[in-house]
mmCIF file of N, CA, C and O in Angstrom:
data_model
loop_
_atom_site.group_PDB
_atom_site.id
_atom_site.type_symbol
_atom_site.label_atom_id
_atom_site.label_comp_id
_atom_site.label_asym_id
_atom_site.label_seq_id
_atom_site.Cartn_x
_atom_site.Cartn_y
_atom_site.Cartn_z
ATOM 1 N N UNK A 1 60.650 -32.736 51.480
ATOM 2 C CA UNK A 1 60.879 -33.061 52.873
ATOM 3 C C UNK A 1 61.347 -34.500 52.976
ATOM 4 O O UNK A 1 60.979 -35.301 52.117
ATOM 5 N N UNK A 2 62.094 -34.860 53.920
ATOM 6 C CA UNK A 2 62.834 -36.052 53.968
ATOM 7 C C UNK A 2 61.977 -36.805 55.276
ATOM 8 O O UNK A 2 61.529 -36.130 56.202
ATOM 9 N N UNK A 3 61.826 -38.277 55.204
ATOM 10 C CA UNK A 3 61.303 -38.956 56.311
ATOM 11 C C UNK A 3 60.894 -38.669 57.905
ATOM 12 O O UNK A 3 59.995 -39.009 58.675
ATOM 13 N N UNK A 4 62.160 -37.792 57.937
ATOM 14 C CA UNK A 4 61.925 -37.335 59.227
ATOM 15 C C UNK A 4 61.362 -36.538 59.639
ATOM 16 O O UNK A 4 60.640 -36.766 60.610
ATOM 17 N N UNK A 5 61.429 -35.479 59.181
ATOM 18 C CA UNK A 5 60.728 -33.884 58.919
ATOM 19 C C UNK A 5 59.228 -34.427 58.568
ATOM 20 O O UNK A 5 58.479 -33.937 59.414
ATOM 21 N N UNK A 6 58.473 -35.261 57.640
ATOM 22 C CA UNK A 6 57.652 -35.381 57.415
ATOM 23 C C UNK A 6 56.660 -36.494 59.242
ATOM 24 O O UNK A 6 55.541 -36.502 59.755
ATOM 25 N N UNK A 7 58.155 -37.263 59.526
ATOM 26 C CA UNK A 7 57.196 -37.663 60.822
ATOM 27 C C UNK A 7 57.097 -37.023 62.331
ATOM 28 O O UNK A 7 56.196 -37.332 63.111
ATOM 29 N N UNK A 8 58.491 -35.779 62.737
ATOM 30 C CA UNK A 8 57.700 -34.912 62.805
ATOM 31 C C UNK A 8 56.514 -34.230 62.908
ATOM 32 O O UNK A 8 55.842 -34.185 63.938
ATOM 33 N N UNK A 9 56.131 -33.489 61.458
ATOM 34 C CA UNK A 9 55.126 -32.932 61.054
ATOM 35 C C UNK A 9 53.830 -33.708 61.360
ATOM 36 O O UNK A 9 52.868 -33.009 61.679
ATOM 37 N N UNK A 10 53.644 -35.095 61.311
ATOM 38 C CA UNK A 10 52.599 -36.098 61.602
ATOM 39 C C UNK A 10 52.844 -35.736 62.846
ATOM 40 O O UNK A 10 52.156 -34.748 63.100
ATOM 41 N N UNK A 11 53.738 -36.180 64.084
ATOM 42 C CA UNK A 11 53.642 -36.020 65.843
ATOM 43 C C UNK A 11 52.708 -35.209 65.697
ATOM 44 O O UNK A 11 51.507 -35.477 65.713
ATOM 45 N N UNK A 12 53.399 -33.769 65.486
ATOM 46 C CA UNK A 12 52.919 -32.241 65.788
ATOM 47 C C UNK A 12 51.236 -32.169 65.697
ATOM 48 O O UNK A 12 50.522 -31.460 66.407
ATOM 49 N N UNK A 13 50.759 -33.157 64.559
ATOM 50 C CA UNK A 13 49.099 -32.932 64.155
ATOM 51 C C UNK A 13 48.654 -33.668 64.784
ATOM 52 O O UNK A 13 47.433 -33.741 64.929
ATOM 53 N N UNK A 14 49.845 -34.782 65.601
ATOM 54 C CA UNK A 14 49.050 -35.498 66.651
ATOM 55 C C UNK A 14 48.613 -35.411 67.942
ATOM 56 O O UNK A 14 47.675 -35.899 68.573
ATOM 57 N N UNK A 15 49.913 -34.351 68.285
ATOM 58 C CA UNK A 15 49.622 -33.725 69.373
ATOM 59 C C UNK A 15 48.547 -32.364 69.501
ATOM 60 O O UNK A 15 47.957 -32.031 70.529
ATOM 61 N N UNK A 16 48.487 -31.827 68.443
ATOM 62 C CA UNK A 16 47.147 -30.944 68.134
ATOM 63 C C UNK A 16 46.058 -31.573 68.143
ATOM 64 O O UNK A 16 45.174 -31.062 68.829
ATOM 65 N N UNK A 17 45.772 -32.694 67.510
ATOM 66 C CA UNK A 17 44.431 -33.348 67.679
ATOM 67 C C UNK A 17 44.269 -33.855 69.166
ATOM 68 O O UNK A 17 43.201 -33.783 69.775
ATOM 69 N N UNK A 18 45.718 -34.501 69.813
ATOM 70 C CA UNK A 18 44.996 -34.778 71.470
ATOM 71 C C UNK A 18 44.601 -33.603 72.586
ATOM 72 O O UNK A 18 43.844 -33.794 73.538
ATOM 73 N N UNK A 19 45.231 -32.428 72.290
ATOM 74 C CA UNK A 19 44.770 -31.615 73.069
ATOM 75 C C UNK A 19 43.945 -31.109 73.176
ATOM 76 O O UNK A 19 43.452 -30.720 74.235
ATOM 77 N N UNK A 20 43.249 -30.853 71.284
ATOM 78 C CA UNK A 20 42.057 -30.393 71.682
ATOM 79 C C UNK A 20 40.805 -31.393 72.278
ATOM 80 O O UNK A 20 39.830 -31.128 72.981
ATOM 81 N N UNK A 21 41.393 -32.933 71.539
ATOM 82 C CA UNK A 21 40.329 -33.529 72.436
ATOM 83 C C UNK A 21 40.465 -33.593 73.607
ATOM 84 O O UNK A 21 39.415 -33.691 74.242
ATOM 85 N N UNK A 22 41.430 -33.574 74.190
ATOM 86 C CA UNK A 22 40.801 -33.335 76.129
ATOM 87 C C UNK A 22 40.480 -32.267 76.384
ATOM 88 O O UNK A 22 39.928 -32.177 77.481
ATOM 89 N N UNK A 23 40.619 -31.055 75.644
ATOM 90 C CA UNK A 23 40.314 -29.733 75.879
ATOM 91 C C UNK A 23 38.702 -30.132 75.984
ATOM 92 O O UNK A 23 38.102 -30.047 77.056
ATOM 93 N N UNK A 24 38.162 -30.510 74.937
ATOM 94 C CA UNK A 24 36.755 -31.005 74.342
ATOM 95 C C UNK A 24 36.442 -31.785 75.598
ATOM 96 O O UNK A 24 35.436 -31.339 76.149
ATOM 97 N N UNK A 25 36.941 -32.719 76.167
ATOM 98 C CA UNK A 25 36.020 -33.645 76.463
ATOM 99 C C UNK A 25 35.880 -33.182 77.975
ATOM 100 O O UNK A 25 35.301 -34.042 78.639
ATOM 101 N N UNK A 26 36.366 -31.713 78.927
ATOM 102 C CA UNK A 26 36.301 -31.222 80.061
ATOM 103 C C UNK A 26 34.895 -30.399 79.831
ATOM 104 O O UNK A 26 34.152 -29.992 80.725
ATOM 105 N N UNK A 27 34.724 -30.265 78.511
ATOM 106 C CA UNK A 27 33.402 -29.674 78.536
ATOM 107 C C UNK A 27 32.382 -30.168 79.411
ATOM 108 O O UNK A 27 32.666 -31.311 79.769
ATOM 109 N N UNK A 28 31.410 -29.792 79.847
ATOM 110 C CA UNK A 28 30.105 -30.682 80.813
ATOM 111 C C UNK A 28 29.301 -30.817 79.672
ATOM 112 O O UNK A 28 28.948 -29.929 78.896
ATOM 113 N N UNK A 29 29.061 -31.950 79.648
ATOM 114 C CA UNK A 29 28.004 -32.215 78.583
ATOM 115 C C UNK A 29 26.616 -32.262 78.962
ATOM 116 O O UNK A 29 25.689 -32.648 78.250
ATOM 117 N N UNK A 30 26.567 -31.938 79.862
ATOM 118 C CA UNK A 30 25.228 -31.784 80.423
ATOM 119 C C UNK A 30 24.435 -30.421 80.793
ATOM 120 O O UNK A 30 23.322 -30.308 81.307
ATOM 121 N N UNK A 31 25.641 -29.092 80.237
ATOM 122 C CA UNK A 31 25.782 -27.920 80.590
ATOM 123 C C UNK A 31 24.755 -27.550 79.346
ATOM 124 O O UNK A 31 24.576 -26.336 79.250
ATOM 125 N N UNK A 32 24.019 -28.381 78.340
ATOM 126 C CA UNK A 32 23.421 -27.837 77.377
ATOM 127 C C UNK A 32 24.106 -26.827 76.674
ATOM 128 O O UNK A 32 23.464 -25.784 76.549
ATOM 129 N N UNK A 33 25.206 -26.849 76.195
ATOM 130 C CA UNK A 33 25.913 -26.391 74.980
ATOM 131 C C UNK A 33 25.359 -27.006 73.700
ATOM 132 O O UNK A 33 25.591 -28.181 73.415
ATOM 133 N N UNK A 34 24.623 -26.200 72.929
ATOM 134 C CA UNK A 34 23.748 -26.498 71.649
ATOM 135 C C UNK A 34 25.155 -26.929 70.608
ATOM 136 O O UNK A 34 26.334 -26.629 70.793
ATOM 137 N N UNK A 35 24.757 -27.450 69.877
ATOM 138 C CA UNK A 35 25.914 -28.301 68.652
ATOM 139 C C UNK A 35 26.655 -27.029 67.950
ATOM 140 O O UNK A 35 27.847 -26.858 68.207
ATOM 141 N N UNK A 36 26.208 -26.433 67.365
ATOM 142 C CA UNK A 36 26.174 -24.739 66.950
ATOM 143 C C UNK A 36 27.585 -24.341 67.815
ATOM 144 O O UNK A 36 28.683 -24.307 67.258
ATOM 145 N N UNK A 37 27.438 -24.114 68.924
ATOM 146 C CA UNK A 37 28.611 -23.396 70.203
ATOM 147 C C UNK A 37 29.317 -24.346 70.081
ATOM 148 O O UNK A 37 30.479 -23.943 70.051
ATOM 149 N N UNK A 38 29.247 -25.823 69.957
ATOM 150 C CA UNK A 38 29.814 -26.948 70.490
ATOM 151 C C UNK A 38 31.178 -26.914 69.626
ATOM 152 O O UNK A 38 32.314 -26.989 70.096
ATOM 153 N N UNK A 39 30.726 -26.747 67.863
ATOM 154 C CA UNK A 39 31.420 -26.667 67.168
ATOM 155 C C UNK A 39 32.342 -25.149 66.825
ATOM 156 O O UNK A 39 33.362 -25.169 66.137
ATOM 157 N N UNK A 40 31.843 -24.034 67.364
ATOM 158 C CA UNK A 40 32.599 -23.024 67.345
ATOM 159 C C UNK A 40 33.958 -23.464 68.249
ATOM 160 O O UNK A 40 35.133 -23.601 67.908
ATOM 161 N N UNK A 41 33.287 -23.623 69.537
ATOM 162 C CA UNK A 41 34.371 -23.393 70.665
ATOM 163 C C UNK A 41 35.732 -24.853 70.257
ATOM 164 O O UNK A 41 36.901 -24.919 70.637
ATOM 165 N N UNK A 42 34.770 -26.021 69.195
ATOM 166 C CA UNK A 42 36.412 -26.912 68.697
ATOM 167 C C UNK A 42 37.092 -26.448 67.900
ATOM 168 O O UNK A 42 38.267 -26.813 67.951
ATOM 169 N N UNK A 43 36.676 -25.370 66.721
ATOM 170 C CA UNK A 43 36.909 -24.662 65.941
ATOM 171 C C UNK A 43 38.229 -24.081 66.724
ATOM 172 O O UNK A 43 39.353 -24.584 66.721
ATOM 173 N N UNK A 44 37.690 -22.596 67.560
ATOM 174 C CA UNK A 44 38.338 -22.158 68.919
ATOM 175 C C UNK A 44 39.782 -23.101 69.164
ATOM 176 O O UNK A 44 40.973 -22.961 68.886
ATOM 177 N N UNK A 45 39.135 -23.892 69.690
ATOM 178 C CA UNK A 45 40.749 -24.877 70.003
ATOM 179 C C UNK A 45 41.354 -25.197 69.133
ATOM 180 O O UNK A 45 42.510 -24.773 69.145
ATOM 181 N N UNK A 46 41.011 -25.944 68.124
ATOM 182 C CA UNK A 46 42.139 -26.160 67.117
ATOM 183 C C UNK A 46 42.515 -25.019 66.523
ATOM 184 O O UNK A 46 43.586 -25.471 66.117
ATOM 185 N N UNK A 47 42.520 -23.917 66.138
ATOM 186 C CA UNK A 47 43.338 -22.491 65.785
ATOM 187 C C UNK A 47 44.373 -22.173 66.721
ATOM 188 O O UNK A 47 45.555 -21.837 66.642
ATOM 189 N N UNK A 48 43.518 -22.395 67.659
ATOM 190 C CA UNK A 48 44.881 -22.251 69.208
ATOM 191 C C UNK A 48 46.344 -22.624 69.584
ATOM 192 O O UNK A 48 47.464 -22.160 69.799
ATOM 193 N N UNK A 49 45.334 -24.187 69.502
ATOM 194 C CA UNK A 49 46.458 -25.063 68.687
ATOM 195 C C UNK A 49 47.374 -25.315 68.119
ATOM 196 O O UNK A 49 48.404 -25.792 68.597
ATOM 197 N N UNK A 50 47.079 -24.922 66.513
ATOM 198 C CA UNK A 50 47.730 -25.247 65.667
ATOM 199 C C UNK A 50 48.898 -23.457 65.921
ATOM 200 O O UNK A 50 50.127 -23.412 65.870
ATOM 201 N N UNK A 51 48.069 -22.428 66.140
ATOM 202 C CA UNK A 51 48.708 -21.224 66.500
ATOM 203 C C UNK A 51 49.780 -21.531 67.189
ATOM 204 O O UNK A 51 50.905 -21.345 66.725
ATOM 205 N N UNK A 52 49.541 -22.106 68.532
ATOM 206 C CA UNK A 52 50.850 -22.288 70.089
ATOM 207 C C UNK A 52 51.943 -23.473 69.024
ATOM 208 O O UNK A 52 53.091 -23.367 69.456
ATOM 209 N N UNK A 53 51.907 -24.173 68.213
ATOM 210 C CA UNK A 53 53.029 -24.958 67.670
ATOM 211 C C UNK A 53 53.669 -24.269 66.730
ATOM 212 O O UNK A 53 54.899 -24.292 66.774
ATOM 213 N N UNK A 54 52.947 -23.438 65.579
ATOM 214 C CA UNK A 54 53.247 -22.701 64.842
ATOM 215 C C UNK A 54 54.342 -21.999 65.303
ATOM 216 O O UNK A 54 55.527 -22.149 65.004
ATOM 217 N N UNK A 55 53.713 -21.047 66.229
ATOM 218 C CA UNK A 55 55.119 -19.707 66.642
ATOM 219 C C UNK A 55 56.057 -20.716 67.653
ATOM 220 O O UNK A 55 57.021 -20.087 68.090
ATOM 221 N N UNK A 56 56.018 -21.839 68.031
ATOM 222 C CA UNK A 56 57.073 -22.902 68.615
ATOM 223 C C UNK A 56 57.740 -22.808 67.192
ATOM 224 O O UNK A 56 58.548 -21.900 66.996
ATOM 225 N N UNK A 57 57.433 -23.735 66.154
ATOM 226 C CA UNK A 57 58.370 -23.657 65.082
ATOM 227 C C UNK A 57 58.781 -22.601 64.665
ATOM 228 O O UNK A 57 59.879 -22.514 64.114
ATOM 229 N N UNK A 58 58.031 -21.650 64.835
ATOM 230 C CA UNK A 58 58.512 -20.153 64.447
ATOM 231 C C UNK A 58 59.628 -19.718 64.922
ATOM 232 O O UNK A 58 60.481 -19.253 64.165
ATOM 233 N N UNK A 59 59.826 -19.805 66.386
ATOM 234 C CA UNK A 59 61.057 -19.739 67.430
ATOM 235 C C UNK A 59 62.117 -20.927 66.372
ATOM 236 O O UNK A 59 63.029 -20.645 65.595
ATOM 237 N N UNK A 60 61.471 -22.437 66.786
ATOM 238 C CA UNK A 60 62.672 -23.013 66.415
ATOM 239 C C UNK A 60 63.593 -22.287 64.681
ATOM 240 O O UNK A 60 64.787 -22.287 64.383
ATOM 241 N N UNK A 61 62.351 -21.760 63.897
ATOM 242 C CA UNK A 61 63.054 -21.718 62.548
ATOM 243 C C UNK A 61 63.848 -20.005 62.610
ATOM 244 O O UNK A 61 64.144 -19.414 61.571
ATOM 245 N N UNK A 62 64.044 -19.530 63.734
ATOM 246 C CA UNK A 62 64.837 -18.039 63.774
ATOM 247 C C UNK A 62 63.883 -17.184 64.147
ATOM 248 O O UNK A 62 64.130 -16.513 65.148
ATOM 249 N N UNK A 63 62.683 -17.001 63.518
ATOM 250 C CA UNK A 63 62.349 -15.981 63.602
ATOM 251 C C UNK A 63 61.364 -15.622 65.031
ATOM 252 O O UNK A 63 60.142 -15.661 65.173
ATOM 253 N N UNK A 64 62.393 -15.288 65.927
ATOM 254 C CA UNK A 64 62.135 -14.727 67.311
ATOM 255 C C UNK A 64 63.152 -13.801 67.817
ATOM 256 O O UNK A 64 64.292 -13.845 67.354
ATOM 257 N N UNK A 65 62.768 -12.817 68.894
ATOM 258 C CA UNK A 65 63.782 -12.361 69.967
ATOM 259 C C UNK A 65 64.771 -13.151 70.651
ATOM 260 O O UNK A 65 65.714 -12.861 71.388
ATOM 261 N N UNK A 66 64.411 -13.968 70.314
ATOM 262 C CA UNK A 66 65.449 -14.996 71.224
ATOM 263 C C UNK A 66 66.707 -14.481 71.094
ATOM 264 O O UNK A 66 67.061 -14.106 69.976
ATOM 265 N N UNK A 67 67.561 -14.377 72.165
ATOM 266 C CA UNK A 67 69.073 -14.278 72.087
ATOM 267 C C UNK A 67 69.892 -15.117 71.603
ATOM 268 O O UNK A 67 71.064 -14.847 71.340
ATOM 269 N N UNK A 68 69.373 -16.178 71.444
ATOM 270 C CA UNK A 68 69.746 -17.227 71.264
ATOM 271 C C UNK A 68 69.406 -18.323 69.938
ATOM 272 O O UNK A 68 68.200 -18.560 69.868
ATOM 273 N N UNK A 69 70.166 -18.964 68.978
ATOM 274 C CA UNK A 69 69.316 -19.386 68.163
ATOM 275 C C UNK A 69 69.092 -21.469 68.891
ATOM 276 O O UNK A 69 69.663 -22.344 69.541
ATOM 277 N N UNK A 70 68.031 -21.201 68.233
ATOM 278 C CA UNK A 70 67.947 -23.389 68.595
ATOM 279 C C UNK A 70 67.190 -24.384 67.407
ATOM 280 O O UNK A 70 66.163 -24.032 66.827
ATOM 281 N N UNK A 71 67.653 -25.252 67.240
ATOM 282 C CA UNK A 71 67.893 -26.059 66.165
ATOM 283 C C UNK A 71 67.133 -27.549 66.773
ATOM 284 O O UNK A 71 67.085 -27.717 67.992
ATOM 285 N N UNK A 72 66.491 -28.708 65.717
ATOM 286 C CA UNK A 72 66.100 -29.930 66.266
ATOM 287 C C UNK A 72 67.264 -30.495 65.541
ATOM 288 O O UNK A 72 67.809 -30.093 64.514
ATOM 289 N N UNK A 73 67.474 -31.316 66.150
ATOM 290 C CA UNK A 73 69.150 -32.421 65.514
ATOM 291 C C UNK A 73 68.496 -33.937 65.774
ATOM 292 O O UNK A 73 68.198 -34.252 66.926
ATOM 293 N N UNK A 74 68.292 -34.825 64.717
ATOM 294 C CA UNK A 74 68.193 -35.903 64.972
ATOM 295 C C UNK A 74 68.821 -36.661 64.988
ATOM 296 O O UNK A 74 69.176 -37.202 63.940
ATOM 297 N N UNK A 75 69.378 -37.168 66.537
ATOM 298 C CA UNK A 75 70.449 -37.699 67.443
ATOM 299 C C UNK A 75 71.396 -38.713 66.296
ATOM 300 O O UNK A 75 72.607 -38.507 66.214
ATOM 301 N N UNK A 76 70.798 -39.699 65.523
ATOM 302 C CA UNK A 76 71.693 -40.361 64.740
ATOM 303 C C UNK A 76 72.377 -40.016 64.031
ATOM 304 O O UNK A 76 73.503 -40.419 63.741
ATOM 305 N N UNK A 77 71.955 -39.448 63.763
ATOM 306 C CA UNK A 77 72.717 -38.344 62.448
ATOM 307 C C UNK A 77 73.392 -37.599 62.141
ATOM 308 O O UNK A 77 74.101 -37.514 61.138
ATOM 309 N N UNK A 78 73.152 -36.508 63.573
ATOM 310 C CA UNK A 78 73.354 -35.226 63.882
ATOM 311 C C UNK A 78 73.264 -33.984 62.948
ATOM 312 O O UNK A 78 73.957 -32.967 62.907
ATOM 313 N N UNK A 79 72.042 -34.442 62.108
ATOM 314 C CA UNK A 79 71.649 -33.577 60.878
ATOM 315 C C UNK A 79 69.905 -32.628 61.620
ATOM 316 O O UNK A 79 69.020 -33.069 62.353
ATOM 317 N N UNK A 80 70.058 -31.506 61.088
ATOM 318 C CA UNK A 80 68.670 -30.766 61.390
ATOM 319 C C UNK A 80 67.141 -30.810 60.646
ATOM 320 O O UNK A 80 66.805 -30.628 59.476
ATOM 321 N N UNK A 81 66.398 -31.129 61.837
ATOM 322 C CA UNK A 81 65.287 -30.795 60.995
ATOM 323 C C UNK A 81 65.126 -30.027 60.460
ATOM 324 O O UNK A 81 64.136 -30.125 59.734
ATOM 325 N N UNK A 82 65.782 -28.937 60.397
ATOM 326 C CA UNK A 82 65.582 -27.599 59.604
ATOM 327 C C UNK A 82 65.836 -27.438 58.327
ATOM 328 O O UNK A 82 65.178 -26.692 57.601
ATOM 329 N N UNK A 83 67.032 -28.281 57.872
ATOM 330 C CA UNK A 83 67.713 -28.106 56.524
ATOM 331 C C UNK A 83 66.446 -28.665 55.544
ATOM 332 O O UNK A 83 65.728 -29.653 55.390
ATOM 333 N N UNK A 84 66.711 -27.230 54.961
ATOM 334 C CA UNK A 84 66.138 -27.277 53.765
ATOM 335 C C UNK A 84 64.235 -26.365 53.564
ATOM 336 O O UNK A 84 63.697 -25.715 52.668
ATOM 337 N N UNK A 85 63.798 -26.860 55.027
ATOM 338 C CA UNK A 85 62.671 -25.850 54.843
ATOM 339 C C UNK A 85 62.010 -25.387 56.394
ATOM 340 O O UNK A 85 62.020 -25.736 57.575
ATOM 341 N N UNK A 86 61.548 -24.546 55.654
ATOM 342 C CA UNK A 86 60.487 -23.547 57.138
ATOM 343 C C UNK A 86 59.701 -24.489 57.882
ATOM 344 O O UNK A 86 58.662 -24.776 57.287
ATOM 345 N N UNK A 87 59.854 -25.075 59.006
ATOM 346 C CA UNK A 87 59.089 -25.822 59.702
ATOM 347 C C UNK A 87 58.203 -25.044 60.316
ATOM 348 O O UNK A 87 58.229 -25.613 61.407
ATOM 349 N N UNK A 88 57.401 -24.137 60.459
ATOM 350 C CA UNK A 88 56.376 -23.453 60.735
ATOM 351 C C UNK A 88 55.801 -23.517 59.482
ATOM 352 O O UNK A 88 54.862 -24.313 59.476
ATOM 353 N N UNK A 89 56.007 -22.972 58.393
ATOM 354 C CA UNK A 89 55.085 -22.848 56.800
ATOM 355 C C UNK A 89 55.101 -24.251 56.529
ATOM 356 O O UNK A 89 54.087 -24.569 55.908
ATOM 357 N N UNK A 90 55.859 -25.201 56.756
ATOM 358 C CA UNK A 90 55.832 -26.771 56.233
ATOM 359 C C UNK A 90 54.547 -27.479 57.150
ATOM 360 O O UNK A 90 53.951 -28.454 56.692
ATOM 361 N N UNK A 91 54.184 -26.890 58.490
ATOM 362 C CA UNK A 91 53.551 -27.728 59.071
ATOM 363 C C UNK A 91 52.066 -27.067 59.311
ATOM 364 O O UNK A 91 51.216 -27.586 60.034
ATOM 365 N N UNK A 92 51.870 -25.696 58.507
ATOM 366 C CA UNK A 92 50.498 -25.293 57.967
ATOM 367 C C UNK A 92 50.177 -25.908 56.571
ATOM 368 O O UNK A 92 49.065 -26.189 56.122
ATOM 369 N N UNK A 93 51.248 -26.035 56.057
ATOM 370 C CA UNK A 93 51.073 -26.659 54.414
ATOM 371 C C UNK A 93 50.527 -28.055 54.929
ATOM 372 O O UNK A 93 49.305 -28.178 54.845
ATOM 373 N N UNK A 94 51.294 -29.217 55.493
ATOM 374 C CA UNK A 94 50.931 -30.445 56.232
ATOM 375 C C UNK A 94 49.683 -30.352 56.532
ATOM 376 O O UNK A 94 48.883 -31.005 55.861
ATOM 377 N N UNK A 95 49.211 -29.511 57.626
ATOM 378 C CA UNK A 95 47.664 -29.491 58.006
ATOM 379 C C UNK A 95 46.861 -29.564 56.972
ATOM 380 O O UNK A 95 45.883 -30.309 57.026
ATOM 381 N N UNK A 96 47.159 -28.732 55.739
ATOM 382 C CA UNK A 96 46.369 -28.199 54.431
ATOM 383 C C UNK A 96 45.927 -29.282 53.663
ATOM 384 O O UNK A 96 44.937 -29.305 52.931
ATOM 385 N N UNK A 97 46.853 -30.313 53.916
ATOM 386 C CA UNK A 97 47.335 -31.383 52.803
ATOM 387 C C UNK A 97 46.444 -32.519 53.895
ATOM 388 O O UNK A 97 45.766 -33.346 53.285
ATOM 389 N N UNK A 98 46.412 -32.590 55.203
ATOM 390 C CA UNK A 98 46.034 -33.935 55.652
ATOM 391 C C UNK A 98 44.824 -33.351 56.734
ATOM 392 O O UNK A 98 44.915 -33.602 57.935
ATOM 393 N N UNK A 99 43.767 -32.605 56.216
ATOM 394 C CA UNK A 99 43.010 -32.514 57.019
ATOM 395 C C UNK A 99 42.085 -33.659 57.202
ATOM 396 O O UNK A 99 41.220 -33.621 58.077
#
């Protein structure tokens, strides 16, 4: 993976980690949710998560109904994030690698 693709792949885990923390932090903490549930239901979100970006890259890398195909182009360049690898399988491998 080339510089870009790899920072990218960093955004994407960044934006997975902020959502689930505000997802997390609407919880009532005063609702007595035992630690046990506390940690299922972050569990819960981050699968979600990482799921809703996944089939996004999934779309972006072809494999959808789409009528249409769509590509990331980074504007300087006018070269694709795509060339060269699966940005959906690259950015479960990423997670794998930088948990």
């Amino acid at each position: 993976m080339d510089e870009k693709q790899v920072l990218l792949l960093e955004n994407l885990k960044l934006i997975k980690e902020t959502c689930v923390a505000i997802s997390l932090s609407k919880l009532d903490k005063s609702s007595g949710i035992d630690t046990e549930l506390q940690e299922k239901i972050e569990t819960s979100h981050e699968e979600l998560a990482e799921e809703v970006i996944y089939r996004i890259l999934e779309l972006i890398d072809g494999y959808s109904d789409l009528a249409f195909e769509v590509d990331l182009i980074v504007k300087e360049t006018k070269s694709s994030l795509r060339d060269g690898i699966e940005l959906h399988d690259k950015f479960i491998d990423f997670l794998a690698m930088n948990a």
